[in-house]
C-alpha positions in Angstrom: 120.8 98.3 105.2 117.2 99.4 104.9 116.6 102.9 103.5 114.2 104.9 101.3 115.1 107.6 98.9 113.2 110.2 97.0 113.9 110.0 93.2 112.6 112.6 90.7 111.9 111.8 87.1 110.2 108.4 87.4 107.0 108.5 85.5 106.2 105.0 84.4 106.9 101.3 85.0 109.8 101.5 82.5 111.4 104.1 84.7 110.9 101.9 87.8 112.5 99.0 86.0 115.5 101.2 85.0 116.0 102.4 88.5 115.7 98.9 89.9 118.2 97.4 87.4 120.6 100.2 88.0 120.7 99.7 91.8 120.8 96.0 91.5 123.7 96.2 89.0 125.9 97.8 91.7 124.7 95.6 94.4 123.1 92.3 93.1 121.9 91.1 96.5 119.9 94.3 97.1 116.1 94.3 97.0 114.4 97.3 95.5 110.8 98.4 95.7 109.6 101.5 93.7 106.6 103.6 94.6 106.0 105.6 91.5 103.2 107.8 93.0 105.4 108.8 95.9 108.6 108.9 93.9 110.3 106.8 96.5 112.6 103.8 96.2 113.0 101.5 99.2 116.3 99.6 99.3 117.0 96.6 101.4 120.4 95.0 101.3 124.1 95.8 101.2 123.8 98.9 98.9 124.8 102.1 100.7 123.4 105.6 100.0 126.4 106.6 97.8 126.0 103.5 95.6 122.3 104.1 95.2 122.8 107.8 94.4 125.4 107.0 91.8 123.3 104.3 90.2 120.2 106.4 90.1 122.0 109.4 88.5 123.8 107.1 86.0 120.4 105.8 85.0 119.3 109.4 84.2 117.2 110.2 87.2 117.5 112.8 90.0 118.5 111.5 93.4 116.9 113.9 95.9 117.9 112.1 99.1 116.8 110.0 102.0 113.1 110.0 103.0 
């Protein structure tokens, strides 16, 4: 699955790492690319939207939805 999601609350590289680790924790084979300026996370791999949403929210960020 390839999808991009808007995430609110990411302000630094530490935030990007937290989001990346959270998503990869629920789906280790998933590749994650974070664009801090745009507030977007691109996800490539087996993680579905519900898994990404849960992981992002559990990490303390706001999952806005697909881009």
